XYZ file of C-alpha atoms in Angstrom:
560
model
C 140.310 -60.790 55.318
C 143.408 -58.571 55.757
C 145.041 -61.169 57.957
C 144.733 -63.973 55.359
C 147.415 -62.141 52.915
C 149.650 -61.703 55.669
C 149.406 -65.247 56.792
C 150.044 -66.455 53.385
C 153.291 -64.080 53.227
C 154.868 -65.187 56.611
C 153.891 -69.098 55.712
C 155.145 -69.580 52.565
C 158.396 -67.170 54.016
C 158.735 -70.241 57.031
C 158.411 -73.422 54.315
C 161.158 -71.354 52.740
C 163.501 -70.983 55.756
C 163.025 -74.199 57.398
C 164.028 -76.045 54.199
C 167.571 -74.306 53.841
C 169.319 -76.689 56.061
C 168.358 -79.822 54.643
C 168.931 -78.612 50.854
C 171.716 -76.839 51.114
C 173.053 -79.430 53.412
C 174.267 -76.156 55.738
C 174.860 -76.957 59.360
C 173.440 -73.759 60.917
C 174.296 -73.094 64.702
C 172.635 -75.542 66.754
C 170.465 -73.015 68.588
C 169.153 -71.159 64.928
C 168.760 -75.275 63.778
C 166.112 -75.925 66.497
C 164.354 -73.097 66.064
C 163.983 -73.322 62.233
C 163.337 -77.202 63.144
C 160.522 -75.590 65.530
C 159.250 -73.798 62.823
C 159.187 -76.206 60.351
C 156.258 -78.436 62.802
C 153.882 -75.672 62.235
C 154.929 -73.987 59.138
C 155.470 -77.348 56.651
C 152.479 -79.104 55.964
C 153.072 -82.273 53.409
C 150.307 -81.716 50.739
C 152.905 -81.493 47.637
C 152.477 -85.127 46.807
C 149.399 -84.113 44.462
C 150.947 -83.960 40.984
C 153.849 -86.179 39.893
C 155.278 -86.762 36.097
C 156.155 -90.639 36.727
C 151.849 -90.924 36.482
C 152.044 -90.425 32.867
C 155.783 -92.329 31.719
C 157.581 -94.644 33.406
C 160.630 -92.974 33.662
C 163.698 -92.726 35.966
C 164.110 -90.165 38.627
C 166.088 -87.372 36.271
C 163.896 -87.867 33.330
C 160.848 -86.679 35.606
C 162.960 -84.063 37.137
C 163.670 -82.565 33.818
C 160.283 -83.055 32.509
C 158.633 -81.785 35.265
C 160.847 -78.621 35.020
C 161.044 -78.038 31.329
C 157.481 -78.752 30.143
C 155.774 -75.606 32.247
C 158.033 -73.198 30.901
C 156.871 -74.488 27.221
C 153.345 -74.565 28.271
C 154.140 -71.266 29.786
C 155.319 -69.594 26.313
C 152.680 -70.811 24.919
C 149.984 -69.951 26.570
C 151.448 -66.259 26.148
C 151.909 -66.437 22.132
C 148.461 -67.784 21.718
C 147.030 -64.301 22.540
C 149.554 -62.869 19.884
C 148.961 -65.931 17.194
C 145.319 -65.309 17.557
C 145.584 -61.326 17.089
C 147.664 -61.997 13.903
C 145.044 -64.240 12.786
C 142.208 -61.291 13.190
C 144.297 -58.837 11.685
C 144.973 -60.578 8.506
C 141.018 -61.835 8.142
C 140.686 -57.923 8.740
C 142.650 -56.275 6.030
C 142.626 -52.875 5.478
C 141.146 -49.743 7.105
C 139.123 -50.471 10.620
C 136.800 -47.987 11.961
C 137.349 -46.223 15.234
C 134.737 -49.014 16.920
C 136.395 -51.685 15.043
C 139.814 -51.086 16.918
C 137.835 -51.001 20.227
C 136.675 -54.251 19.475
C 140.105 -55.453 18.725
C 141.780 -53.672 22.053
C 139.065 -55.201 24.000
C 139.434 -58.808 22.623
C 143.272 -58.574 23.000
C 142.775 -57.390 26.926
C 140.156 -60.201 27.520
C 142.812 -62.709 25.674
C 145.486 -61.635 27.753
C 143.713 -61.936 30.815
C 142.555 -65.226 30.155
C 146.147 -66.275 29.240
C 147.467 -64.620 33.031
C 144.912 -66.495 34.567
C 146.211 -69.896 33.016
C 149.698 -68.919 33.442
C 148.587 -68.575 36.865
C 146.853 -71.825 37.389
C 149.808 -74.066 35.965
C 152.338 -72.594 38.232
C 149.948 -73.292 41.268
C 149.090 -77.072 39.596
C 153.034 -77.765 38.704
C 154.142 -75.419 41.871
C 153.744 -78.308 44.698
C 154.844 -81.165 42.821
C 158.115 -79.871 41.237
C 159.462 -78.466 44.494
C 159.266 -81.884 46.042
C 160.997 -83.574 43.062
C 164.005 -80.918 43.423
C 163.886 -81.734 47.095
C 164.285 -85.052 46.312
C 166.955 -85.074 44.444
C 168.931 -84.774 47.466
C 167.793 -86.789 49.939
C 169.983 -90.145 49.781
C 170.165 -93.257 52.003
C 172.007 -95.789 52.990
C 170.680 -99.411 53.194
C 172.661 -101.958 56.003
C 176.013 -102.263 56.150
C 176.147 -101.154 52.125
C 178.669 -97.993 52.488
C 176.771 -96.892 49.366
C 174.254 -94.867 49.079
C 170.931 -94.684 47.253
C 168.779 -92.087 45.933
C 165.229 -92.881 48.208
C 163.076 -91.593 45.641
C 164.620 -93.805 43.256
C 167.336 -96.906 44.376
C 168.647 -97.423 40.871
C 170.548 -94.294 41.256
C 173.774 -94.207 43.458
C 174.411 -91.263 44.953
C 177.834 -89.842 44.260
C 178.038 -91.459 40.669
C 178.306 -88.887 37.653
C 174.728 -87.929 36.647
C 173.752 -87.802 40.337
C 176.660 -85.033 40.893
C 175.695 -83.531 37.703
C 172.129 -82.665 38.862
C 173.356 -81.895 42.245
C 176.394 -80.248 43.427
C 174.819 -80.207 46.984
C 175.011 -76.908 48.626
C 177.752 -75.818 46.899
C 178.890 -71.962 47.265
C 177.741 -71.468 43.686
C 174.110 -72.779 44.194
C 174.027 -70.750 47.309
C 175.044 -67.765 45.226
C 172.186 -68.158 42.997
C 169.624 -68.705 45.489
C 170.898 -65.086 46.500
C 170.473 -63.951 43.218
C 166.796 -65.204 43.285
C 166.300 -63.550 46.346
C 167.399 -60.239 45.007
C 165.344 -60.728 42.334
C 162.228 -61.540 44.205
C 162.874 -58.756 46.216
C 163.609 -56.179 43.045
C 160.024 -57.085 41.558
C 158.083 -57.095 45.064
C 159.788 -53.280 45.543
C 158.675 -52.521 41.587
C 155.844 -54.339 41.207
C 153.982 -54.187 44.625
C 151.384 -57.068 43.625
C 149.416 -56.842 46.860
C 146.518 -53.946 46.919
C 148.121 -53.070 50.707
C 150.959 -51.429 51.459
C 151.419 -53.660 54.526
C 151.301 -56.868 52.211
C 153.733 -55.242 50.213
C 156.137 -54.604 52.656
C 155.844 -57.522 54.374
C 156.888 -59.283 51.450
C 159.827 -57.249 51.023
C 160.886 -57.805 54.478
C 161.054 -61.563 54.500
C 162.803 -61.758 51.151
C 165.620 -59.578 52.954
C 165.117 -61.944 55.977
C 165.787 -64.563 53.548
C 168.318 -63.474 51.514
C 170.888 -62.532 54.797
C 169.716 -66.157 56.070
C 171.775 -67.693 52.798
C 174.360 -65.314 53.092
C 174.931 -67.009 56.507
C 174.790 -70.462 54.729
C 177.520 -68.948 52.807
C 179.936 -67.627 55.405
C 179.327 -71.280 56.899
C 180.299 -72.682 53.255
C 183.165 -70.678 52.673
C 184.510 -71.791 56.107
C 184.098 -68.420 57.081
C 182.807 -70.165 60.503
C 185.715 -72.120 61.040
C 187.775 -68.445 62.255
C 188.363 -67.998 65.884
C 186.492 -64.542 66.025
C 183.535 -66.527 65.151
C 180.991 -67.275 67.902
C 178.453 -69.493 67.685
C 175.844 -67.903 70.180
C 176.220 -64.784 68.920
C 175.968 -65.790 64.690
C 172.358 -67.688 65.759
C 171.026 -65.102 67.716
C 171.647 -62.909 64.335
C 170.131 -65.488 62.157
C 166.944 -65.747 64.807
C 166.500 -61.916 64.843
C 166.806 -61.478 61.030
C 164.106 -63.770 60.583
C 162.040 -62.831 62.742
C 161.403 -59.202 61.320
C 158.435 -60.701 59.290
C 156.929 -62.259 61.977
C 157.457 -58.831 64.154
C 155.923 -56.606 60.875
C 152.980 -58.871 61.109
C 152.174 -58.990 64.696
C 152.825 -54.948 64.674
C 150.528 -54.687 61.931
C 147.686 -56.703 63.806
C 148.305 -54.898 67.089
C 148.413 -51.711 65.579
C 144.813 -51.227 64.379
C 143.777 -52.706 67.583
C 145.253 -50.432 69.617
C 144.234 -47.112 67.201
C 140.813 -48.526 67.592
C 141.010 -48.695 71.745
C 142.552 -45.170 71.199
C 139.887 -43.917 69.428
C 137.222 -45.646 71.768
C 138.805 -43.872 74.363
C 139.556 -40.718 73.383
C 137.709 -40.316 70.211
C 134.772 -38.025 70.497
C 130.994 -39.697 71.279
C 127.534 -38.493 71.325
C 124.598 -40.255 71.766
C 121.213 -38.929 70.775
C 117.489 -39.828 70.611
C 116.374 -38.089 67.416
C 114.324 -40.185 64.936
C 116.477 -40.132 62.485
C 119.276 -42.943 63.362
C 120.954 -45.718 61.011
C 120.757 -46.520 57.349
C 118.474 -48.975 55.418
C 121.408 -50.328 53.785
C 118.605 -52.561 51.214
C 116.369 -49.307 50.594
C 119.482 -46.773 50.125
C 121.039 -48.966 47.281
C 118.338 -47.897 44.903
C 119.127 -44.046 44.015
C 115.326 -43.226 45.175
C 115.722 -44.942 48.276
C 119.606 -43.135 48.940
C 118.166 -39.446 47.641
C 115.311 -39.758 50.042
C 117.247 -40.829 52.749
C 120.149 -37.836 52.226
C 117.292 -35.100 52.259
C 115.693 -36.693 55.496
C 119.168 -35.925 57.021
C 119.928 -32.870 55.678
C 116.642 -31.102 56.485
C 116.369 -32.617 59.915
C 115.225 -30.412 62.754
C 117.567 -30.971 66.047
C 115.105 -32.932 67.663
C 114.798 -35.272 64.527
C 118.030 -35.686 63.983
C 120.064 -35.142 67.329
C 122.016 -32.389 65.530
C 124.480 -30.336 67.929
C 126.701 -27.751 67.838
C 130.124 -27.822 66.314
C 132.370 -26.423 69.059
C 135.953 -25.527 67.575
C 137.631 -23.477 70.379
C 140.178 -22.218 67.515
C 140.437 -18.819 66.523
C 140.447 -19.530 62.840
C 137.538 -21.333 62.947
C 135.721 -18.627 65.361
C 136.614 -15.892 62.939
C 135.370 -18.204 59.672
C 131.886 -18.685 61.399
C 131.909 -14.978 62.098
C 132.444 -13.787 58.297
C 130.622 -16.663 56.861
C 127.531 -16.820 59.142
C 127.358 -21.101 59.201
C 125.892 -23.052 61.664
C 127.792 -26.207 61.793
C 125.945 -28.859 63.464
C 127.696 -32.521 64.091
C 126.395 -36.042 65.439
C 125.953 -39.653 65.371
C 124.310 -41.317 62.552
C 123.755 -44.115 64.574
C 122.286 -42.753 67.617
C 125.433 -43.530 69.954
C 128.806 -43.940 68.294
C 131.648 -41.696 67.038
C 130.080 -38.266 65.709
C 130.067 -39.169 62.032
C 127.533 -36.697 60.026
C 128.668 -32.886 59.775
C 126.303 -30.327 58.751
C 126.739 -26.760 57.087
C 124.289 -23.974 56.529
C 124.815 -21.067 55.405
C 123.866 -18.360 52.615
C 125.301 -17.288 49.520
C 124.664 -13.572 47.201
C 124.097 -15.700 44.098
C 121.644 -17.055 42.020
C 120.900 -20.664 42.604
C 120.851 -21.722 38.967
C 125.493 -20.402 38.952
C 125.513 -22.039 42.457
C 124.140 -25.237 41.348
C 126.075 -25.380 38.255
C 129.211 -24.806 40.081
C 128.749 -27.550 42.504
C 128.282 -29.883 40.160
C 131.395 -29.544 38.168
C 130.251 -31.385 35.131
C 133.773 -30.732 33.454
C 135.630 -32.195 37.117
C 137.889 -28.971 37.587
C 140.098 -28.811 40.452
C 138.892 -27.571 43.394
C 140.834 -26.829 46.860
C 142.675 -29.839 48.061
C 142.210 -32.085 45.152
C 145.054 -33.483 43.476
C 143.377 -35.455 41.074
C 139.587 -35.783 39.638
C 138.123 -37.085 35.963
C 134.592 -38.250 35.520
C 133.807 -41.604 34.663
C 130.669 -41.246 33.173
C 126.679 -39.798 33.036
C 124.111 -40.196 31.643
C 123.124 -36.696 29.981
C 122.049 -38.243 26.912
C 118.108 -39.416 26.157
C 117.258 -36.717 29.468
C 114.247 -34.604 29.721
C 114.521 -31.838 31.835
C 112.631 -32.622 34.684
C 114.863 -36.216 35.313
C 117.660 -36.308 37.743
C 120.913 -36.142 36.602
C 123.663 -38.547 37.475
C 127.526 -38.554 36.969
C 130.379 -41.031 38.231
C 134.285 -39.290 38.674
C 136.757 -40.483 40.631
C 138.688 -37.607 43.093
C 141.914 -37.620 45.226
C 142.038 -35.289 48.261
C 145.268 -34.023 49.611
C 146.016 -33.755 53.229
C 148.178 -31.890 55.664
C 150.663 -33.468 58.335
C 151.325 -37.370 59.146
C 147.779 -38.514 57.835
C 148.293 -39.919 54.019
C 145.692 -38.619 51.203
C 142.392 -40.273 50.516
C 140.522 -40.819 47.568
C 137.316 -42.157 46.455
C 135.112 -42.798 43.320
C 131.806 -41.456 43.874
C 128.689 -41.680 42.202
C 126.086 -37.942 42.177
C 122.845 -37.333 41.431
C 120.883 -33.620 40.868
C 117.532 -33.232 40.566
C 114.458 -30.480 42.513
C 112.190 -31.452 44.998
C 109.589 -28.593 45.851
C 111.601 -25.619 44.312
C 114.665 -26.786 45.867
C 117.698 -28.485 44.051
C 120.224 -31.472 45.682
C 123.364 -32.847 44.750
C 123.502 -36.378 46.478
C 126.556 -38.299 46.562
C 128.022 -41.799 47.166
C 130.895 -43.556 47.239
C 130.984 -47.174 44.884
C 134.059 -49.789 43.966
C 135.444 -50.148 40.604
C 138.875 -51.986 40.127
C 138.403 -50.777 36.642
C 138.590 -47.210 37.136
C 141.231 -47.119 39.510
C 141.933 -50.123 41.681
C 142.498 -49.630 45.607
C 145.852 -51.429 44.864
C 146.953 -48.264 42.816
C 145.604 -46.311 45.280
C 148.023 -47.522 47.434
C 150.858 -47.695 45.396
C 150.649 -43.827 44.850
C 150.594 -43.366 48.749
C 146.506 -42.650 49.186
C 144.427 -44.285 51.286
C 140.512 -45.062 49.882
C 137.847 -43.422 51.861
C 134.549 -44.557 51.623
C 131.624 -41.734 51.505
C 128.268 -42.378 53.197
C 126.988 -39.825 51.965
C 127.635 -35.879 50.763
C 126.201 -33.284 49.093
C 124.043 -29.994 49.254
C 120.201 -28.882 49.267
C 120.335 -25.179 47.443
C 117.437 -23.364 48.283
C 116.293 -20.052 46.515
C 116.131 -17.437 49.061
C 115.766 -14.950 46.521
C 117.032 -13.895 42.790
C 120.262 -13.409 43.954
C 120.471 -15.443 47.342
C 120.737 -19.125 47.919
C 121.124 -20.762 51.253
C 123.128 -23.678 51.335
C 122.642 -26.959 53.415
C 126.127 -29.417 53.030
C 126.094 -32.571 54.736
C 128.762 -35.284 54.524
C 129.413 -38.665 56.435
C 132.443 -39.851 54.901
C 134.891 -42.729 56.630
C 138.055 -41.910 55.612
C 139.698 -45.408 55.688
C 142.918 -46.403 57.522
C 143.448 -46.179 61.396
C 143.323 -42.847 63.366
C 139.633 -42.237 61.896
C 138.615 -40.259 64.839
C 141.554 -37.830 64.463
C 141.253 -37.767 61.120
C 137.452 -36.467 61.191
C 138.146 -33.784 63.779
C 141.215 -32.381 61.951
C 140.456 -32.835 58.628
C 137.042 -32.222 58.260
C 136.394 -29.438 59.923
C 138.981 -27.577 57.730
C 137.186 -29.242 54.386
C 134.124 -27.716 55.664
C 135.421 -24.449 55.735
C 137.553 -24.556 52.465
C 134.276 -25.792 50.866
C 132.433 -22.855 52.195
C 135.098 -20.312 51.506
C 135.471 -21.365 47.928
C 131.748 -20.875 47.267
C 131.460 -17.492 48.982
C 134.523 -16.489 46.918
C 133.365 -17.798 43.380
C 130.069 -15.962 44.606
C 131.488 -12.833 44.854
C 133.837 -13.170 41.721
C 130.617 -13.829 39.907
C 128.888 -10.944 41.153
C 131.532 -8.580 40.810
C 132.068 -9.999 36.875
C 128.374 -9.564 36.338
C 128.773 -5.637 37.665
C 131.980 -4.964 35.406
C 129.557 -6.124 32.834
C 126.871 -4.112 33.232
C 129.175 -1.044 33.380
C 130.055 -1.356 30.084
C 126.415 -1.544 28.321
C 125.226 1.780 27.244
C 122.462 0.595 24.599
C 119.281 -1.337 26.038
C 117.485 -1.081 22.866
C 117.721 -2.361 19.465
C 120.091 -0.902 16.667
C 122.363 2.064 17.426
C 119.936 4.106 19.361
C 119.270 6.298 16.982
C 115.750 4.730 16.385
C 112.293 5.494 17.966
C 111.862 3.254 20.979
C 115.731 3.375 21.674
C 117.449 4.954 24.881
C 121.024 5.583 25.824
C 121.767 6.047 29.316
C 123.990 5.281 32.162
C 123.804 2.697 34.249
C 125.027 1.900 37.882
C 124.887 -1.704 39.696
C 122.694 -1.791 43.254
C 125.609 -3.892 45.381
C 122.905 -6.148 46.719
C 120.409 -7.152 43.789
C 122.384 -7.707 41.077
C 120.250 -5.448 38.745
C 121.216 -2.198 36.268
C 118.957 0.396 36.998
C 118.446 2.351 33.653
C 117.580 6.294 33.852
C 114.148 5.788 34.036
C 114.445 3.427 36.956
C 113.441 0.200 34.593
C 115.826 -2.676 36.266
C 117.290 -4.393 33.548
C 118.651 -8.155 34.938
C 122.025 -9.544 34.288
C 121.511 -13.170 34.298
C 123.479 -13.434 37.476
C-alpha cells in the first residue's frame, strides 16, 4: 500500500525525535518536551530487546558495546569482497580468451552475486539494527541506588558513572556529539536527495523533509548547549512553538499527501465527465484477456462494435481546432464507458487513409521504435520474429515515454503488441505489462514521469482499396497519478489527433515519393529499349490511384 511507506517514514522520523532529549540529555522547552513526550506513547514501541551480544560472552557492558558495533561493519566488508574474491577465483580458473556468451555468463553471475550480497547486507543491519541502538542508549542511562551519591550504570552496576572509561564512551550531549549527529543528518539527507531509494516521489520527499525536520531539531539542542538559551532575547514560548512546527512538516506532507488524492478523486466524481450505457459490450474478463487470444479477441469486439453494442457516442469538442481537424480529416470520434457507467474511458477513431495497407501497417508497427510525435523516449525490448511462418501473429515488447503539455507530468509505459489478419483485415493490439527490469517505476519517477497503465490500444486496417485503407484506433489507457479525468479530456483528445495527422501526412509523403518516382522511369521493358518487345514512353501519375499510365494506356503499379 502507498500509505505503508509513508507510515514507515514518519515512524521511524518520531522514534528519532522523541529520543533526543533523553540522549543528548537536552532540556528542550517544556511545552516542545511534552509534546515529543506525547509522541513518544505512540511512536516508541519496545521490541529492540531481540538481539543482544552478552548471549554469546560474558562480558562487561563496553566490551558488548564495542562488539556489537564493530563486528557488523566486518561482517559488512565481507559480505561485499566475497562477490569480488569469488569473481577473481572464476577469472583465474578461466584463463585466457572468453567468448562473447562466456562474458554474459560472467556479468550475469557477478549481478546475481551482488544482489545476493545487498540482500545480506540488508538483513544484518535490520538483525543488528534494534539491538545496537538500545545498547548505545544504554550507555547513558545511570542511577542512583539510596542514599549512595554515586551513581551506577543500570544496564550494568559494576560501572560507576562518571569514572574514566564511562566518560570515555560518553561525553553526554556534548556540543561535539551534537555536531556530529548534524553531520549525520546532512548526510542522510545528501543521499535521500541523490539517491531517492523510494519508487515515489512522495516517499522521497517525505524523507527529505523529516531529515531537515530533524536536523534544525539538533541545531536547537545546540543553541540550548551552547547556552545560547540562557540570553534575554530568548523566549521560551516562542523557541517551542518553532521546534513543534519544524517537526511537524512531515506529519503535514503526509496528511496532504493522503488528502490530496482523496479530494482529486471527489473532484473528478464530481466534475469528471460520466456516461452510462446499455450496449453489450461492458467490462473485461480480466482471466480470459491475459492469454493473447483471449486479449486480441476481446480488442476487436470493441473496436468493431456497432453503437448499440458498444454504447459508442459522439466526441463533442466545442474547439475550433478540433472542429477544423474533423473537417480535413473526415474521423468520427466516438467515446464511452467500458464499464457501462463510469468515467468515459475507451476513445475511438475512424477514419481513411490514400495508402496501401501493407506501408500503413508497416508504419504502425514501428519495428525499428522511431520517434513519433510526443515521444521522448522508445526502444524495444524484444519479439519474437524468429522460427515465424507467415501466417502467425507477430509480437514485440518496447518501452515508450510520452511528453505532455502544461502542469500534468509525462507518462510512460512498457507495452506489449501483437499483429496478425483476421478476414482480410490486419490489427495491431496492444497492452501495457510490469518489468522492474526494463525500466523500474522508481526510475520512472526519478526522471519526473508518471507510469500509465494501457488497457488496451491499437488499430484494425482495413483494405478499402489498392491505395485506400480505413483506419479504426481505439485506446483505453489510465494514465496514472491524480487528475485522471482532466488528464483524458485534455490529453487525449490532442493524441488522437496528432496520431491521425501523422498518418495522413506520412500517407501523403509516401504517395507523393512514389509519383516523383514514377516520373523519372522512361524504360518499362527489358535492356535499353532498343530491342523487340521494348517501349519508351512518357508517363504521368493519376493523383488518386497511384498508377503510371504508359502510352498505350497499360497501368504499370508502383508498389505504393
Amino acid at each position: 500500500m502507498r500509505a505503508r511507506t509513508k507510515a514507515k517514514i514518519i515512524l521511524s522520523f518520531l522514534q528519532i525525535l522523541t529520543e533526543f532529549e533523553s540522549v543528548l540529555q537536552i532540556r528542550f522547552p517544556d511545552m516542545f518536551g511534552d509534546w515529543t513526550t506525547w509522541m513518544s506513547s505512540m511512536a516508541n514501541l519496545d521490541m529492540l530487546r531481540l538481539v543482544s551480544a552478552t548471549c554469546i560472552v560474558d562480558t562487561n557492558f563496553f566490551s558488548t558495546l564495542l562488539a556489537q558495533t564493530i563486528f557488523p561493519i566486518l561482517f559488512s566488508l565481507l559480505i561485499f569482497a566475497l562477490p569480488y574474491f569469488l569473481s577473481v577465483a572464476r577469472k583465474s580458473n578461466n584463463a585466457g580468451e572468453q567468448t562473447e556468451e562466456q562474458q554474459l555468463t560472467e556479468k550475469e553471475k557477478w549481478k546475481k552475486q551482488k544482489d545476493v550480497a545487498v540482500s545480506a547486507f540488508l538483513l544484518l543491519t535490520y538483525m543488528v539494527c534494534s539491538s545496537i541502538s538500545v545498547t548505545i542508549f544504554d550507555t547513558f542511562n545511570c542511577v542512583q541506588f539510596s542514599d549512595d551519591p554515586t551513581t551506577y550504570l543500570l544496564r550494568d552496576n559494576t560501572i560507576v558513572c562518571g569514572s574514566d572509561i564511562h566518560s570515555f564512551f560518553k561525553n553526554q550531549g556534548s556540543a561535539s556529539q551534537i555536531v556530529i549527529a548534524m553531520l549525520l543528518c546532512i548526510l542522510s539527507l545528501f543521499l535521500f536527495i541523490h539517491m531517492r531509494p523510494f519508487e515515489r516521489n512522495s516517499d522521497n520527499n517525505l524523507s527529505i523533509l523529516t531529515q531537515i525536520s530533524l536536523y534544525f531539531t539538533l541545531f536547537g539542542a545546540l543553541l540550548e548547549r551552547v547556552g545560547v538559551t540562557t540570553s534575554e532575547i530568548y523566549d521560551d514560548t516562542t523557541f517551542a512553538v518553532l521546534l513543534i512546527a519544524v517537526n511537524l512538516l512531515g506529519p503535514c506532507l503526509l496528511v496532504y499527501s493522503l488528502l490530496h488524492a482523496l479530494i482529486s478523486e471527489l473532484i473528478e466524481s464530481m466534475v469528471g465527465e460520466k456516461h452510462e450505457h446499455n450496449g453489450d459490450l461492458r467490462g473485461m474478463d480480466e482471466d480470459k484477456c491475459r492469454t493473447r487470444e483471449g486479449f486480441v479477441s476481446h480488442f476487436l469486439a470493441v473496436a468493431s462494435s456497432s453503437e448499440a453494442e458498444g454504447g459508442w457516442m459522439n466526441f463533442l469538442n466545442r474547439k475550433t481546432k478540433w472542429k477544423q481537424f474533423l473537417d480535413y480529416s473526415g474521423a468520427v470520434v466516438e467515446t464511452r464507458c467500458s464499464k457501462g457507467i463510469g468515467a468515459m474511458d475507451d476513445m475511438r477513431t475512424t477514419f481513411s487513409v490514400k495508402c496501401n495497407v501493407d506501408i500503413v501497417k508497416k508504419y504502425l508497427w514501428n519495428e525499428k521504435r522511431q520517434l513519433r510525435h510526443g515521444d521522448a523516449v522508445s526502444f524495444s525490448v524484444g519479439s519474437d520474429k524468429h522460427n515465424r511462418k507467415a501466417s502467425d501473429v507477430e509480437r514485440t515488447s518496447f518501452y515508450l515515454a510520452k511528453t505532455t503539455v502544461g502542469f500534468l507530468s509525462a507518462r510512460d509505459m512498457i507495452m506489449q503488441a501483437f499483429m496478425g489478419e483476421v478476414d482480410g483485415a490486419w490489427y495491431i493490439a496492444r497492452r501495457s505489462f510490469e518489468d522492474e527490469q526494463i525500466h523500474s517505476k522508481k526510475n520512472s519517477s526519478v526522471e519526473g514521469r508518471v507510469r500509465a497503465t494501457v488497457k488496451y490500444e491499437g488499430y484494425i486496417l482495413y483494405p478499402e482499396s489498392q491505395y485506400e485503407t480505413r483506419v479504426v484506433f481505439l485506446q483505453n489507457i489510465d494514465p496514472g497519478g491524480v487528475l485522471k479525468g482532466t488528464f483524458r479530456k485534455r490529453v487525449m483528445p490532442k493524441y488522437v489527433r496528432n496520431t491521425v495527422d501523422e498518418l495522413l501526412n506520412f500517407a501523403e509523403e509516401h504517395t507523393a515519393n512514389a509519383k516523383f518516382e514514377g516520373f523519372g522511369r522512361k524504360n518499362v521493358g527489358g535492356g535499353d529499349g532498343e530491342e523487340d518487345g521494348d517501349e519508351t514512353f512518357e508517363v504521368e501519375m493519376s493523383s488518386f490511384t497511384g498508377t503510371v499510365v504508359t502510352g498505350a494506356g497499360n497501368p504499370l503499379r508502383l508498389g505504393v
